[in-house]
Amino acid sequence: QVQLVESGGGLVQAGGSLRLSCAASGRTFSSYAMGWFRQAPGKERELVTAITRSAGSIYYTDSVKGRFTISRDNAKNTGYLQMNNLKPEDTAVYYCAAGRYGLGYTKAAYDYWGQGTQVTVSS
């Protein structure tokens, strides 16, 4: 079992920045790929970015490329999502997730989920 706790969400103006953290406990964090998903009201939960166990491969959805950066510190059992130049359309609940099998592009690829943290971007 892996327990994930997100933090760092909040209200920010368009163009601002936030840094989300995902603290993992339980099994060894470095054994899992990590993904950040988001879900806006009335929409499906979508993958924003993902990173492999050793950070050798990273994926970004097109809408966040050049603005968001995923990273992880396996020694601290923590993952991060740096979000710059935020836009109102980035408003959503952001979830971190851990998966046992490489870089996952769908929700089904992830075994453990955090409770989510709200990100609201005002225009």
XYZ file of N, CA and C in Angstrom:
369
model
N 0.837 -1.202 0.000
C 0.000 0.000 0.000
C 0.868 1.246 0.000
N 0.408 2.232 -0.719
C 1.062 3.540 -0.732
C 0.003 4.580 -0.396
N 0.321 5.433 0.527
C -0.576 6.538 0.851
C 0.018 7.814 0.255
N -0.830 8.585 -0.399
C -0.400 9.809 -1.072
C -1.188 10.991 -0.525
N -0.485 12.065 -0.222
C -1.128 13.269 0.277
C -0.629 14.460 -0.521
N -1.551 15.137 -1.212
C -1.190 16.321 -1.982
C -1.300 17.568 -1.098
N -0.522 18.559 -1.461
C -0.613 19.857 -0.808
C -0.136 20.918 -1.783
N -0.427 22.172 -1.454
C 0.084 23.267 -2.259
C -0.930 23.936 -3.165
N -2.145 23.422 -3.189
C -3.161 24.059 -4.012
C -3.595 25.389 -3.421
N -4.414 26.105 -4.186
C -4.904 27.378 -3.695
C -5.476 28.218 -4.804
N -5.698 29.484 -4.470
C -6.244 30.459 -5.418
C -5.120 31.346 -5.909
N -5.025 31.501 -7.209
C -3.972 32.315 -7.795
C -4.526 33.053 -9.009
N -3.974 34.204 -9.294
C -4.393 34.945 -10.477
C -3.757 34.363 -11.725
N -4.400 34.584 -12.838
C -3.840 34.132 -14.112
C -2.430 34.697 -14.280
N -1.534 33.854 -14.753
C -0.142 34.222 -14.896
C 0.711 33.877 -13.689
N 0.068 33.501 -12.613
C 0.790 33.163 -11.396
C 1.305 31.741 -11.391
N 1.877 31.350 -10.257
C 2.497 30.033 -10.123
C 2.054 29.362 -8.833
N 2.065 28.058 -8.870
C 1.852 27.231 -7.693
C 2.760 26.018 -7.793
N 3.133 25.480 -6.644
C 3.896 24.241 -6.608
C 3.141 23.234 -5.761
N 2.722 22.168 -6.386
C 2.044 21.096 -5.674
C 3.062 20.070 -5.213
N 2.799 19.488 -4.063
C 3.633 18.407 -3.546
C 2.770 17.173 -3.335
N 3.394 16.020 -3.455
C 2.714 14.747 -3.223
C 3.615 13.925 -2.310
N 3.245 13.830 -1.055
C 4.037 13.085 -0.075
C 3.544 11.649 -0.019
N 4.482 10.716 -0.164
C 4.140 9.293 -0.186
C 4.623 8.603 1.079
N 3.846 7.670 1.536
C 4.247 6.834 2.676
C 3.802 5.408 2.405
N 4.380 4.492 3.155
C 4.058 3.090 2.927
C 5.190 2.431 2.160
N 4.862 1.798 1.070
C 5.881 1.132 0.272
C 6.837 2.140 -0.369
N 7.944 1.679 -0.844
C 8.991 2.536 -1.371
C 8.493 3.329 -2.565
N 8.508 4.634 -2.415
C 8.021 5.541 -3.448
C 8.770 5.350 -4.751
N 10.048 5.061 -4.663
C 10.869 4.936 -5.864
C 10.492 3.732 -6.717
N 9.653 2.857 -6.196
C 9.210 1.689 -6.950
C 8.044 1.995 -7.877
N 7.555 3.219 -7.838
C 6.337 3.564 -8.559
C 6.558 4.718 -9.515
N 5.956 4.611 -10.672
C 5.810 5.776 -11.523
C 4.785 6.705 -10.876
N 4.855 7.957 -11.223
C 3.948 8.929 -10.619
C 3.272 9.759 -11.697
N 2.016 10.039 -11.472
C 1.289 10.889 -12.398
C 0.527 11.961 -11.647
N 0.290 13.059 -12.329
C -0.599 14.112 -11.836
C -1.790 14.183 -12.785
N -2.969 14.049 -12.235
C -4.214 14.177 -12.967
C -4.954 15.413 -12.464
N -5.924 15.847 -13.254
C -6.796 16.913 -12.794
C -8.213 16.651 -13.268
N -9.143 17.175 -12.488
C -10.555 17.025 -12.827
C -11.274 18.338 -12.567
N -11.772 18.912 -13.642
C -12.565 20.133 -13.549
C -14.038 19.746 -13.394
N -14.857 20.653 -12.868
C -16.277 20.342 -12.676
C -16.942 19.915 -13.978
N -17.642 18.804 -13.933
C -18.358 18.323 -15.097
C -17.502 17.666 -16.156
N -16.225 17.485 -15.870
C -15.312 16.893 -16.856
C -14.685 15.620 -16.319
N -14.134 14.846 -17.244
C -13.437 13.631 -16.868
C -12.084 13.972 -16.234
N -11.624 13.066 -15.389
C -10.277 13.222 -14.833
C -9.277 12.935 -15.946
N -8.326 13.836 -16.124
C -7.385 13.713 -17.225
C -5.944 13.722 -16.718
N -5.097 13.023 -17.444
C -3.674 13.018 -17.113
C -3.046 14.329 -17.542
N -2.329 14.938 -16.634
C -1.612 16.182 -16.921
C -0.148 15.879 -17.253
N 0.477 15.083 -16.422
C 1.883 14.762 -16.588
C 2.213 13.508 -15.816
N 3.276 12.823 -16.241
C 3.686 11.602 -15.565
C 5.191 11.459 -15.657
N 5.741 10.720 -14.703
C 7.188 10.543 -14.632
C 7.483 9.117 -14.189
N 8.504 8.514 -14.780
C 8.867 7.149 -14.427
C 9.606 7.112 -13.089
N 9.874 5.891 -12.625
C 10.456 5.700 -11.291
C 11.734 6.500 -11.092
N 12.597 6.457 -12.108
C 13.894 7.116 -11.980
C 13.941 8.454 -12.694
N 12.777 8.941 -13.101
C 12.666 10.218 -13.824
C 13.328 10.161 -15.199
N 13.504 8.950 -15.728
C 14.115 8.836 -17.032
C 13.200 9.234 -18.173
N 11.901 9.112 -17.975
C 10.922 9.497 -18.997
C 9.827 10.333 -18.365
N 9.415 11.350 -19.102
C 8.386 12.278 -18.623
C 7.408 12.544 -19.751
N 6.154 12.651 -19.396
C 5.096 12.981 -20.348
C 4.356 14.223 -19.865
N 3.995 15.089 -20.815
C 3.124 16.236 -20.534
C 1.993 16.259 -21.553
N 0.823 16.541 -21.121
C -0.235 16.803 -22.066
C 0.041 18.127 -22.755
N -0.429 18.269 -23.984
C -0.043 19.430 -24.793
C -0.368 20.765 -24.133
N -1.485 20.828 -23.436
C -1.933 22.115 -22.904
C -1.045 22.669 -21.797
N -0.174 21.847 -21.227
C 0.680 22.337 -20.136
C 2.160 22.357 -20.503
N 2.492 21.901 -21.678
C 3.895 21.884 -22.085
C 4.479 23.288 -22.047
N 5.666 23.399 -21.465
C 6.326 24.685 -21.350
C 5.887 25.499 -20.146
N 4.839 25.044 -19.453
C 4.357 25.782 -18.277
C 4.466 24.963 -16.996
N 4.262 23.672 -17.087
C 4.296 22.785 -15.921
C 5.562 21.937 -15.956
N 6.071 21.628 -14.770
C 7.233 20.745 -14.647
C 6.988 19.731 -13.533
N 7.103 18.473 -13.886
C 6.986 17.412 -12.894
C 8.383 17.009 -12.439
N 8.492 16.663 -11.180
C 9.769 16.184 -10.655
C 9.496 15.286 -9.457
N 10.526 14.613 -9.013
C 10.378 13.769 -7.841
C 11.692 13.706 -7.084
N 11.585 13.511 -5.792
C 12.750 13.325 -4.932
C 12.516 12.016 -4.188
N 13.074 10.943 -4.711
C 12.818 9.632 -4.130
C 13.371 9.516 -2.710
N 14.423 10.254 -2.421
C 14.984 10.215 -1.062
C 14.010 10.810 -0.056
N 13.170 11.730 -0.518
C 12.191 12.367 0.368
C 10.790 11.794 0.185
N 10.672 10.778 -0.688
C 9.364 10.168 -0.952
C 8.329 11.214 -1.355
N 8.740 12.136 -2.186
C 7.867 13.242 -2.545
C 7.959 13.534 -4.033
N 6.803 13.820 -4.613
C 6.745 14.272 -5.983
C 6.257 15.706 -6.021
N 6.552 16.373 -7.139
C 6.214 17.791 -7.235
C 5.608 18.106 -8.603
N 4.807 19.141 -8.612
C 4.316 19.694 -9.872
C 4.433 21.210 -9.777
N 5.392 21.745 -10.501
C 5.561 23.195 -10.578
C 4.698 23.705 -11.723
N 3.811 24.630 -11.417
C 2.877 25.158 -12.409
C 3.107 26.654 -12.551
N 3.544 27.057 -13.719
C 3.809 28.465 -14.009
C 2.844 28.975 -15.067
N 2.726 30.295 -15.136
C 1.854 30.920 -16.133
C 0.471 30.258 -16.143
N -0.105 30.155 -14.981
C -1.384 29.470 -14.855
C -2.487 30.224 -15.579
N -3.428 29.454 -16.096
C -4.554 29.992 -16.854
C -5.862 29.571 -16.174
N -6.932 30.317 -16.393
C -8.217 29.924 -15.781
C -8.625 28.492 -16.137
N -8.267 28.046 -17.320
C -8.636 26.683 -17.720
C -7.837 25.616 -16.984
N -6.865 25.998 -16.192
C -6.139 25.045 -15.349
C -6.887 24.784 -14.039
N -7.951 25.513 -13.801
C -8.734 25.329 -12.581
C -9.298 23.920 -12.518
N -8.998 23.222 -11.420
C -9.418 21.828 -11.266
C -8.952 21.323 -9.908
N -9.427 20.152 -9.553
C -8.830 19.417 -8.447
C -7.693 18.577 -9.025
N -6.531 18.704 -8.426
C -5.347 17.989 -8.905
C -5.060 16.798 -7.990
N -4.830 15.656 -8.619
C -4.575 14.418 -7.899
C -3.212 13.863 -8.286
N -2.470 13.387 -7.313
C -1.297 12.603 -7.662
C -1.646 11.119 -7.556
N -0.934 10.325 -8.321
C -1.207 8.897 -8.377
C 0.098 8.145 -8.554
N 0.129 6.923 -8.051
C 1.313 6.072 -8.158
C 0.942 4.770 -8.846
N 1.797 4.364 -9.772
C 1.545 3.143 -10.522
C 2.765 2.246 -10.564
N 2.514 0.951 -10.584
C 3.607 -0.016 -10.513
C 4.261 -0.284 -11.855
N 3.598 0.065 -12.949
C 4.060 -0.410 -14.248
C 4.426 0.716 -15.197
N 5.532 1.378 -14.961
C 6.053 2.315 -15.937
C 5.220 3.558 -16.094
N 5.389 4.235 -17.195
C 4.734 5.506 -17.465
C 3.305 5.226 -17.926
N 2.336 5.581 -17.093
C 0.948 5.302 -17.424
C 0.238 6.508 -17.974
N -0.612 6.294 -18.992
C -1.310 7.388 -19.640
C -2.795 7.413 -19.315
N -3.252 6.409 -18.606
C -4.668 6.329 -18.254
C -4.825 6.118 -16.757
N -6.027 6.401 -16.257
C -6.291 6.219 -14.831
C -6.065 4.773 -14.415
N -6.365 3.853 -15.314
C -6.254 2.428 -14.992
C -4.825 1.993 -14.727
N -3.855 2.793 -15.168
C -2.446 2.433 -14.984
C -1.946 2.744 -13.580
N -2.764 3.403 -12.778
C -2.338 3.844 -11.449
C -3.102 3.109 -10.358
N -2.343 2.722 -9.345
C -2.902 1.884 -8.294
C -3.307 2.651 -7.050
N -2.667 3.765 -6.822
C -2.902 4.529 -5.588
C -3.120 5.992 -5.933
N -4.013 6.616 -5.173
C -4.407 7.991 -5.445
C -4.421 8.807 -4.160
N -4.082 10.087 -4.316
C -4.260 11.013 -3.220
C -5.690 11.529 -3.183
N -5.960 12.388 -2.199
C -7.323 12.887 -2.019
C -7.612 14.105 -2.890
N -6.581 14.684 -3.460
C -6.756 15.833 -4.340
C -6.546 17.155 -3.633
N -6.133 18.150 -4.398
C -5.976 19.507 -3.901
C -6.532 20.470 -4.943
N -7.295 21.449 -4.477
C -7.978 22.373 -5.382
C -7.027 23.455 -5.872
N -7.032 23.657 -7.171
C -6.310 24.770 -7.789
C -7.338 25.631 -8.505
N -7.385 26.896 -8.149
C -8.326 27.825 -8.767
C -7.542 29.000 -9.320
N -7.727 29.264 -10.604
C -7.018 30.351 -11.270
C -8.047 31.390 -11.696
N -7.917 32.578 -11.168
C -8.854 33.643 -11.496
C -8.334 34.470 -12.670
N -9.266 34.992 -13.445
C -8.864 35.779 -14.628
C -8.729 37.253 -14.304
